Short mmCIF file of C-alpha atoms in Angstrom, two decimals:
data_model
loop_
_atom_site.label_atom_id
_atom_site.label_comp_id
_atom_site.label_asym_id
_atom_site.label_seq_id
_atom_site.Cartn_x
_atom_site.Cartn_y
_atom_site.Cartn_z
CA MET G 19 -0.42 -40.68 66.81
CA GLN G 20 2.11 -38.15 69.80
CA PRO G 21 0.53 -34.72 70.32
CA GLY G 22 1.95 -31.45 68.58
CA THR G 23 2.53 -33.87 65.69
CA PRO G 24 1.09 -32.11 62.35
CA SER G 25 -1.32 -34.22 60.65
CA PRO G 26 0.35 -35.75 56.94
CA VAL G 27 -0.82 -33.43 53.95
CA VAL G 28 -2.57 -35.58 51.62
CA PRO G 29 -0.07 -35.84 48.67
CA PHE G 30 -2.47 -34.58 46.26
CA LEU G 31 -2.74 -31.17 47.82
CA ARG G 32 1.22 -31.13 48.59
CA THR G 33 1.54 -31.76 44.97
CA ALA G 34 -0.94 -29.08 43.71
CA ALA G 35 0.48 -26.45 46.68
CA ALA G 36 4.12 -27.14 44.70
CA TYR G 37 2.27 -26.44 41.47
CA ALA G 38 0.32 -23.60 42.75
CA TRP G 39 3.32 -21.34 43.78
CA ARG G 40 4.74 -21.29 40.77
CA LEU G 41 2.38 -20.90 38.67
CA LEU G 42 2.18 -17.38 40.75
CA VAL G 43 5.63 -17.15 40.27
CA VAL G 44 4.90 -17.54 36.54
CA GLY G 45 2.04 -15.17 36.14
CA THR G 46 3.74 -12.12 38.44
CA LEU G 47 7.32 -12.13 35.88
CA VAL G 48 4.33 -12.74 32.80
CA TYR G 49 2.54 -9.65 34.00
CA ALA G 50 5.55 -7.68 34.53
CA LEU G 51 6.65 -8.56 31.46
CA PHE G 52 3.66 -7.24 29.74
CA ALA G 53 3.51 -4.26 31.71
CA VAL G 54 7.30 -3.06 30.51
CA LEU G 55 5.88 -4.32 27.07
CA GLY G 56 3.15 -1.67 27.46
CA ARG G 57 4.86 0.83 28.89
CA PHE G 58 7.26 0.77 25.87
CA HIS G 59 5.20 -0.93 23.31
CA GLU G 60 6.16 1.43 20.62
CA ILE G 61 9.77 -0.10 21.24
CA GLY G 62 8.32 -3.82 21.37
CA VAL G 63 6.66 -3.08 17.58
CA ALA G 64 9.53 -1.56 16.24
CA VAL G 65 11.77 -4.91 17.13
CA PHE G 66 8.98 -7.27 15.79
CA LEU G 67 8.95 -5.71 12.41
CA GLY G 68 12.53 -5.89 12.65
CA LEU G 69 12.67 -9.43 13.06
CA VAL G 70 9.73 -9.90 10.71
CA ILE G 71 12.37 -7.46 8.21
CA THR G 72 14.80 -9.95 8.82
CA ALA G 73 12.98 -12.76 8.58
CA LEU G 74 11.83 -12.39 4.35
CA LEU G 75 14.78 -10.56 3.79
CA ARG G 76 17.91 -12.98 5.40
CA PRO G 77 17.46 -15.64 2.45
CA VAL G 78 17.76 -12.92 -0.40
CA THR G 79 20.47 -11.44 1.77
CA ASP G 80 22.52 -14.70 1.96
CA ILE G 81 22.35 -15.06 -1.54
CA VAL G 82 23.76 -12.01 -2.72
CA ALA G 83 26.48 -11.46 0.44
CA ARG G 84 27.67 -14.59 -2.01
CA GLY G 85 29.54 -12.50 -4.76
CA LEU G 86 29.38 -9.31 -2.47
CA PRO G 87 30.64 -7.75 0.93
CA ARG G 88 28.18 -8.54 3.66
CA SER G 89 27.14 -4.82 3.75
CA VAL G 90 27.02 -4.12 0.25
CA ALA G 91 23.54 -6.90 0.55
CA VAL G 92 22.32 -5.73 3.12
CA ALA G 93 21.78 -2.45 1.76
CA LEU G 94 20.78 -3.46 -1.64
CA THR G 95 18.12 -5.95 -0.38
CA LEU G 96 16.44 -3.41 2.52
CA LEU G 97 16.56 -0.91 -0.65
CA GLY G 98 15.06 -3.29 -3.62
CA GLY G 99 12.60 -4.66 -0.24
CA ILE G 100 11.23 -0.45 0.64
CA ALA G 101 11.64 -0.44 -3.66
CA LEU G 102 8.68 -2.75 -3.48
CA VAL G 103 6.33 -1.95 -1.25
CA LEU G 104 6.81 1.74 -2.45
CA GLY G 105 5.62 0.23 -6.02
CA ILE G 106 2.83 -1.55 -4.84
CA LEU G 107 1.80 1.66 -2.55
CA ALA G 108 2.11 3.79 -5.78
CA LEU G 109 -0.17 1.29 -8.11
CA VAL G 110 -2.85 1.24 -5.33
CA GLY G 111 -3.08 4.94 -5.57
CA GLU G 112 -2.93 5.24 -8.84
CA ALA G 113 -5.66 2.52 -9.14
CA VAL G 114 -7.62 4.63 -6.46
CA VAL G 115 -6.82 8.12 -8.44
CA GLY G 116 -7.59 6.36 -12.05
CA GLU G 117 -11.36 5.23 -10.74
CA ARG G 118 -11.97 8.33 -8.47
CA THR G 119 -14.60 9.85 -11.26
CA THR G 120 -16.25 6.48 -12.00
CA LEU G 121 -16.60 5.58 -7.89
CA VAL G 122 -18.49 8.63 -6.76
CA ARG G 123 -20.57 8.24 -9.46
CA GLU G 124 -21.21 4.26 -9.27
CA PHE G 125 -21.14 5.11 -5.37
CA ARG G 126 -23.97 8.01 -5.48
CA ASP G 127 -26.31 5.09 -8.01
CA GLY G 128 -25.91 2.59 -5.54
CA VAL G 129 -26.42 4.10 -2.63
CA ASP G 130 -30.02 5.26 -4.41
CA ARG G 131 -30.47 1.57 -5.58
CA ILE G 132 -29.65 0.48 -1.61
CA GLU G 133 -32.52 2.99 -0.62
CA HIS G 134 -34.83 1.58 -3.26
CA TRP G 135 -34.25 -1.85 -2.36
CA LEU G 136 -35.09 -1.28 1.49
CA GLU G 137 -38.23 0.22 0.45
CA GLN G 138 -39.33 -2.27 -1.57
CA PRO G 139 -40.21 -5.93 -0.08
CA PRO G 140 -39.59 -7.28 2.67
CA PHE G 141 -37.94 -4.36 3.65
CA ARG G 142 -40.58 -1.99 3.05
CA LEU G 143 -38.68 1.06 4.89
CA ASN G 144 -40.38 4.50 5.17
CA PRO G 145 -38.65 6.82 2.68
CA ASP G 146 -38.80 9.66 5.16
CA ALA G 147 -36.68 7.55 7.63
CA LEU G 148 -33.63 7.26 4.77
CA SER G 149 -34.07 10.81 4.92
CA ASP G 150 -33.84 11.69 8.11
CA VAL G 151 -30.77 9.19 8.82
CA GLN G 152 -29.15 11.91 6.28
CA ALA G 153 -30.02 14.63 7.94
CA ARG G 154 -29.27 13.15 11.19
CA LEU G 155 -25.66 12.33 9.96
CA GLU G 156 -25.24 15.66 8.35
CA GLN G 157 -26.39 17.34 11.50
CA PHE G 158 -24.05 14.80 13.33
CA LEU G 159 -21.09 16.05 11.28
CA SER G 160 -21.80 19.72 11.30
CA SER G 161 -22.27 19.55 15.40
CA HIS G 162 -19.01 17.63 15.80
CA ARG G 163 -16.89 19.17 13.32
CA SER G 164 -14.27 20.28 16.23
CA THR G 165 -14.06 16.74 17.64
CA LEU G 166 -13.97 15.11 14.36
CA LEU G 167 -10.56 17.39 13.98
CA SER G 168 -9.09 17.31 17.07
CA GLU G 169 -9.47 13.07 16.31
CA ALA G 170 -7.38 13.72 12.85
CA MET G 171 -5.50 15.75 14.87
CA SER G 172 -4.16 13.01 16.89
CA GLY G 173 -4.51 10.73 13.95
CA ALA G 174 -1.57 12.46 12.26
CA ALA G 175 0.30 12.06 15.95
CA ARG G 176 -0.57 8.65 15.41
CA LEU G 177 0.83 8.40 11.96
CA VAL G 178 4.37 9.97 13.44
CA GLU G 179 4.13 7.40 15.69
CA VAL G 180 3.89 4.79 12.99
CA LEU G 181 6.61 5.95 11.18
CA THR G 182 8.96 6.43 13.87
CA ALA G 183 8.36 2.67 14.66
CA VAL G 184 9.11 1.89 11.38
CA ALA G 185 11.97 3.73 11.00
CA LEU G 186 13.56 1.87 13.75
CA ALA G 187 12.40 -1.06 12.77
CA LEU G 188 14.39 -0.76 9.20
CA PHE G 189 17.38 0.42 11.78
CA SER G 190 17.25 -2.81 14.15
CA SER G 191 16.71 -5.15 11.10
CA VAL G 192 20.03 -3.42 9.47
CA PHE G 193 22.23 -4.95 12.49
CA PHE G 194 20.08 -8.58 12.52
CA LEU G 195 20.80 -9.15 8.97
CA HIS G 196 24.32 -8.06 9.38
CA SER G 197 25.62 -9.09 12.39
CA GLY G 198 22.72 -10.98 14.03
CA GLU G 199 24.86 -14.10 14.65
CA ARG G 200 27.80 -12.13 16.09
CA GLN G 201 24.80 -10.48 18.90
CA TRP G 202 23.05 -13.98 19.58
CA ALA G 203 27.21 -14.98 20.34
CA TRP G 204 27.47 -11.90 22.61
CA PHE G 205 23.81 -12.49 24.43
CA GLN G 206 25.30 -15.69 25.07
CA GLN G 207 27.68 -14.87 26.53
CA GLN G 208 26.42 -13.07 29.29
CA LEU G 209 24.95 -16.23 30.27
CA PRO G 210 26.14 -18.53 32.73
CA ARG G 211 27.85 -21.51 31.30
CA SER G 212 25.63 -23.84 32.58
CA VAL G 213 22.59 -22.88 30.32
CA ARG G 214 24.10 -21.76 27.45
CA GLY G 215 23.75 -24.86 26.02
CA ARG G 216 19.76 -24.88 26.24
CA THR G 217 19.41 -21.79 25.27
CA GLU G 218 21.12 -22.33 22.43
CA ILE G 219 18.25 -25.32 21.65
CA GLY G 220 15.67 -22.33 22.90
CA GLY G 221 17.16 -19.63 20.43
CA ARG G 222 17.34 -22.18 17.43
CA ALA G 223 13.74 -23.15 17.63
CA ALA G 224 12.40 -19.94 18.12
CA TRP G 225 13.97 -18.50 15.77
CA ARG G 226 12.99 -21.16 13.37
CA THR G 227 9.40 -21.09 14.06
CA PHE G 228 9.38 -17.27 13.82
CA THR G 229 11.06 -17.99 10.29
CA GLY G 230 8.76 -20.45 8.96
CA TYR G 231 5.37 -18.51 11.07
CA THR G 232 6.54 -15.46 8.73
CA HIS G 233 7.51 -16.93 5.18
CA GLY G 234 4.06 -19.23 5.91
CA ILE G 235 1.85 -16.07 6.88
CA VAL G 236 3.00 -13.94 3.93
CA LEU G 237 2.41 -16.35 1.54
CA VAL G 238 -1.47 -17.46 3.04
CA ALA G 239 -1.69 -13.67 2.37
CA ALA G 240 -0.68 -13.02 -0.95
CA THR G 241 -2.40 -16.31 -2.01
CA ASN G 242 -5.51 -14.66 -0.52
CA ALA G 243 -4.80 -11.41 -1.98
CA VAL G 244 -4.48 -12.68 -5.32
CA LEU G 245 -7.81 -14.92 -4.97
CA VAL G 246 -10.01 -12.02 -4.07
CA GLY G 247 -8.21 -9.37 -6.68
CA VAL G 248 -8.75 -11.66 -9.13
CA ALA G 249 -12.25 -12.44 -8.50
CA LEU G 250 -13.52 -8.62 -7.87
CA TRP G 251 -11.89 -7.79 -11.20
CA LEU G 252 -14.13 -10.21 -12.87
CA LEU G 253 -17.09 -9.16 -11.09
CA GLY G 254 -16.27 -5.73 -12.24
CA VAL G 255 -16.76 -4.42 -8.19
CA PRO G 256 -14.21 -1.04 -8.10
CA LEU G 257 -11.46 -0.73 -6.30
CA ALA G 258 -9.87 -4.62 -6.42
CA VAL G 259 -6.42 -3.81 -6.20
CA PRO G 260 -6.51 -1.52 -3.12
CA LEU G 261 -9.73 -4.06 -1.45
CA ALA G 262 -6.80 -7.11 -2.28
CA LEU G 263 -3.87 -5.26 -0.48
CA LEU G 264 -6.47 -4.85 1.90
CA GLU G 265 -7.38 -8.76 2.58
CA PHE G 266 -3.92 -9.33 2.39
CA MET G 267 -2.96 -6.88 5.48
CA ALA G 268 -6.03 -8.67 7.16
CA ALA G 269 -4.61 -11.52 6.34
CA PHE G 270 -2.04 -11.50 9.18
CA VAL G 271 -5.17 -11.42 11.63
CA PRO G 272 -5.96 -15.36 11.52
CA LEU G 273 -9.46 -16.68 11.34
CA ILE G 274 -11.19 -12.92 11.71
CA GLY G 275 -8.74 -10.74 9.28
CA SER G 276 -9.99 -12.03 5.62
CA PRO G 277 -13.65 -12.31 6.68
CA ILE G 278 -13.46 -8.83 8.15
CA ALA G 279 -11.88 -7.57 4.65
CA LEU G 280 -13.69 -9.45 2.41
CA ALA G 281 -17.15 -7.74 4.61
CA VAL G 282 -16.04 -4.44 3.34
CA ALA G 283 -15.54 -5.67 -0.10
CA ALA G 284 -18.98 -6.74 0.17
CA VAL G 285 -20.14 -3.58 1.21
CA VAL G 286 -18.49 -1.92 -1.87
CA ALA G 287 -19.91 -4.11 -3.99
CA LEU G 288 -23.37 -3.60 -2.77
CA ALA G 289 -22.43 0.54 -3.36
CA ALA G 290 -21.57 -0.62 -7.04
CA LYS G 291 -22.86 -3.22 -7.91
CA GLY G 292 -26.07 -4.05 -6.36
CA PRO G 293 -27.07 -6.77 -4.11
CA LEU G 294 -26.57 -10.20 -6.35
CA VAL G 295 -22.76 -9.00 -6.92
CA ALA G 296 -22.65 -8.11 -3.36
CA ALA G 297 -24.16 -12.20 -2.06
CA ILE G 298 -20.82 -13.03 -4.33
CA VAL G 299 -18.19 -11.54 -2.67
CA VAL G 300 -20.15 -13.05 0.51
CA GLY G 301 -20.07 -15.95 -0.52
CA LEU G 302 -15.97 -15.91 -1.74
CA ILE G 303 -15.75 -15.24 2.09
CA VAL G 304 -16.68 -19.04 2.80
CA VAL G 305 -15.11 -20.24 -0.32
CA ILE G 306 -11.50 -18.18 0.87
CA GLY G 307 -12.06 -19.55 3.91
CA GLN G 308 -12.12 -23.02 3.36
CA ILE G 309 -9.23 -22.64 0.81
CA GLU G 310 -7.18 -21.31 3.80
CA GLY G 311 -8.20 -23.53 6.46
CA HIS G 312 -8.03 -26.81 4.43
CA LEU G 313 -5.44 -26.67 1.64
CA LEU G 314 -2.94 -23.56 2.44
CA HIS G 315 -2.67 -23.48 6.63
CA PRO G 316 -1.80 -27.23 5.85
CA LEU G 317 0.46 -27.20 3.58
CA VAL G 318 2.12 -23.71 4.38
CA MET G 319 2.07 -23.53 7.91
CA SER G 320 3.37 -26.70 8.64
CA TRP G 321 6.79 -24.81 8.32
CA ALA G 322 5.98 -23.30 11.63
CA VAL G 323 4.34 -25.12 14.63
CA ARG G 324 0.61 -26.64 13.94
CA LEU G 325 -2.17 -25.28 16.63
CA HIS G 326 -5.55 -26.04 17.28
CA PRO G 327 -7.78 -23.81 16.01
CA LEU G 328 -9.06 -23.24 19.41
CA VAL G 329 -5.57 -22.25 20.69
CA VAL G 330 -5.17 -19.61 17.84
CA ALA G 331 -8.72 -17.94 18.79
CA ILE G 332 -8.09 -18.00 22.01
CA SER G 333 -4.51 -16.27 21.73
CA VAL G 334 -5.85 -13.25 18.68
CA ILE G 335 -8.66 -12.58 20.97
CA ALA G 336 -6.50 -12.29 23.72
CA GLY G 337 -3.95 -10.30 22.02
CA SER G 338 -6.46 -8.26 20.72
CA VAL G 339 -7.66 -7.22 24.34
CA ALA G 340 -4.48 -6.43 25.46
CA ALA G 341 -2.80 -4.62 22.94
CA GLY G 342 -5.42 -3.74 20.21
CA ILE G 343 -4.44 -5.03 15.88
CA VAL G 344 -1.22 -5.01 16.93
CA GLY G 345 -1.51 -8.06 20.03
CA ALA G 346 -4.02 -9.96 17.59
CA VAL G 347 -1.14 -9.66 14.59
CA VAL G 348 1.74 -10.65 17.47
CA ALA G 349 0.06 -13.26 19.42
CA VAL G 350 -0.50 -16.39 17.41
CA PRO G 351 3.77 -15.94 16.58
CA LEU G 352 4.45 -15.44 19.68
CA VAL G 353 2.06 -18.46 20.82
CA SER G 354 3.99 -21.03 18.46
CA VAL G 355 7.58 -19.81 19.42
CA VAL G 356 6.78 -20.34 22.84
CA TRP G 357 5.21 -23.76 21.85
CA ALA G 358 8.51 -24.79 20.11
CA VAL G 359 11.08 -24.12 22.28
CA TYR G 360 9.06 -25.66 24.96
CA THR G 361 9.20 -29.11 22.80
CA ALA G 362 12.89 -27.94 21.86
CA LEU G 363 13.97 -28.34 25.35
CA ARG G 364 11.66 -31.34 26.42
CA HIS G 365 12.97 -32.82 23.95
CA GLY G 366 16.68 -31.66 24.95
CA THR G 367 17.54 -31.37 21.20
CA ALA G 368 17.70 -28.22 18.39
CA GLY G 369 16.65 -30.44 16.12
CA SER G 370 13.36 -31.10 17.65
CA GLY G 371 12.72 -27.40 16.57
CA GLY G 372 12.76 -28.90 12.99
CA GLU G 373 8.65 -29.22 12.83
CA ALA G 374 8.67 -26.07 13.64
CA GLY G 375 10.61 -24.33 11.93
CA THR G 376 11.68 -23.60 7.76
CA GLY G 377 14.83 -25.52 6.49
CA GLY G 378 18.15 -24.09 6.14
CA GLY G 379 19.35 -24.96 10.04
CA HIS G 380 20.16 -21.10 10.74
CA GLY G 381 20.30 -19.95 14.26
CA PRO G 382 18.66 -16.87 15.34
CA PRO G 383 18.54 -13.44 13.91
CA GLY G 384 21.59 -13.19 11.20
CA ASN G 385 23.31 -16.50 12.19
CA THR G 386 24.72 -17.81 8.74
CA GLY G 387 25.21 -21.51 10.94
CA ASN G 388 28.85 -20.72 12.05
CA GLY G 389 28.47 -19.07 15.17
CA GLY G 390 25.49 -21.27 16.50
CA ASN G 391 27.15 -24.49 15.54
CA THR G 392 30.42 -23.58 18.12
CA THR G 393 28.46 -21.79 20.79
CA ASP G 394 26.15 -25.43 20.50
CA GLY G 395 29.02 -27.45 20.93
CA LYS G 396 30.26 -25.74 23.69
CA GLY G 397 26.96 -25.04 25.53
CA GLY G 398 26.77 -29.06 25.38
CA ALA G 399 29.63 -29.55 26.84
CA ASP G 400 29.45 -26.99 29.30
CA GLU G 401 25.65 -27.98 30.30
CA ALA G 402 27.48 -31.85 30.49
CA THR G 403 30.33 -30.49 33.00
CA ALA G 404 27.25 -29.13 35.16
CA GLU G 405 25.68 -31.90 35.61
CA SER G 406 28.95 -33.83 36.32
CA SER G 407 29.46 -30.95 39.09
CA GLY G 408 26.29 -31.40 40.37
CA ARG G 409 26.66 -35.57 40.91
#
């Protein structure tokens, strides 16, 4: 070895260093992306809801558009969807109002039964301790009345933000449903010609996976809600319809949403019907969990990318840490879309995303297939031209 000649680097270290700086760059970009999304999370949530609405209503819009102009079909579909949601909320409100008197009486009797039950073996709690808890609770509410009022006012402000996000989501979905293919084609035209083909492949895989996941999770949530509602109605638990709606909403958070909703139902059953019915409701957590994990997800979610339960759990926890409930809802479809895009690009064909998506062969939001086919062929030619010029 000549003096001054550097010692050769071990190939393993050279490879590790090459991956390390690339991972640092990717990590920096991901952190910057999440920082921007966190700064404008209301807009991100609104666009995400708009994509969900588009994924749910686009098949109906396409059917209606066969006999009517596209703009009329979009308007009718959106109005019908809004009417359906408002009808469900009205049904829930009517159920709560109709059971209010009976519910208050049953809850008072239920609290007395729970106190009497806790005083018996094996708990043997002191009755004075329970009375002291009630007194402390009343004292806390009276002493923190101003704080609770300010929290209620902040909750009202949060409600305004939610309504604003919903309005922006509906506004976005109108354009996604009406001219999504033109928006996607415009976006591709802004990219270099050499990457348009791969962008088309990734976009098709991403939209198929997102659509499949949305359809699948809605079907799973609806099935869970029907099972829970029927079971609570047969058991005579009050508020069966609102609790079923809660189960429907909670099912959008995989793994942990349904058990939390059923735990709330168990508390209601304990206060209204006693420990035996509450124990049966707790058993529903196990039964519905088995049905969801071993029947519904393998059958329904085969439309979307199948993720390992550990990946789903880590994604949900990471999303909840990063962005709360919204992050927990968004995390799994985001990971599914990223994995589908990676798989499609690795195989180099949009067809590889078929295992990750639904049927229909549609591209990104609102694409009816025409723009996607021409862009795909053009992108493939551009990619081949770039490769030949590179050689």
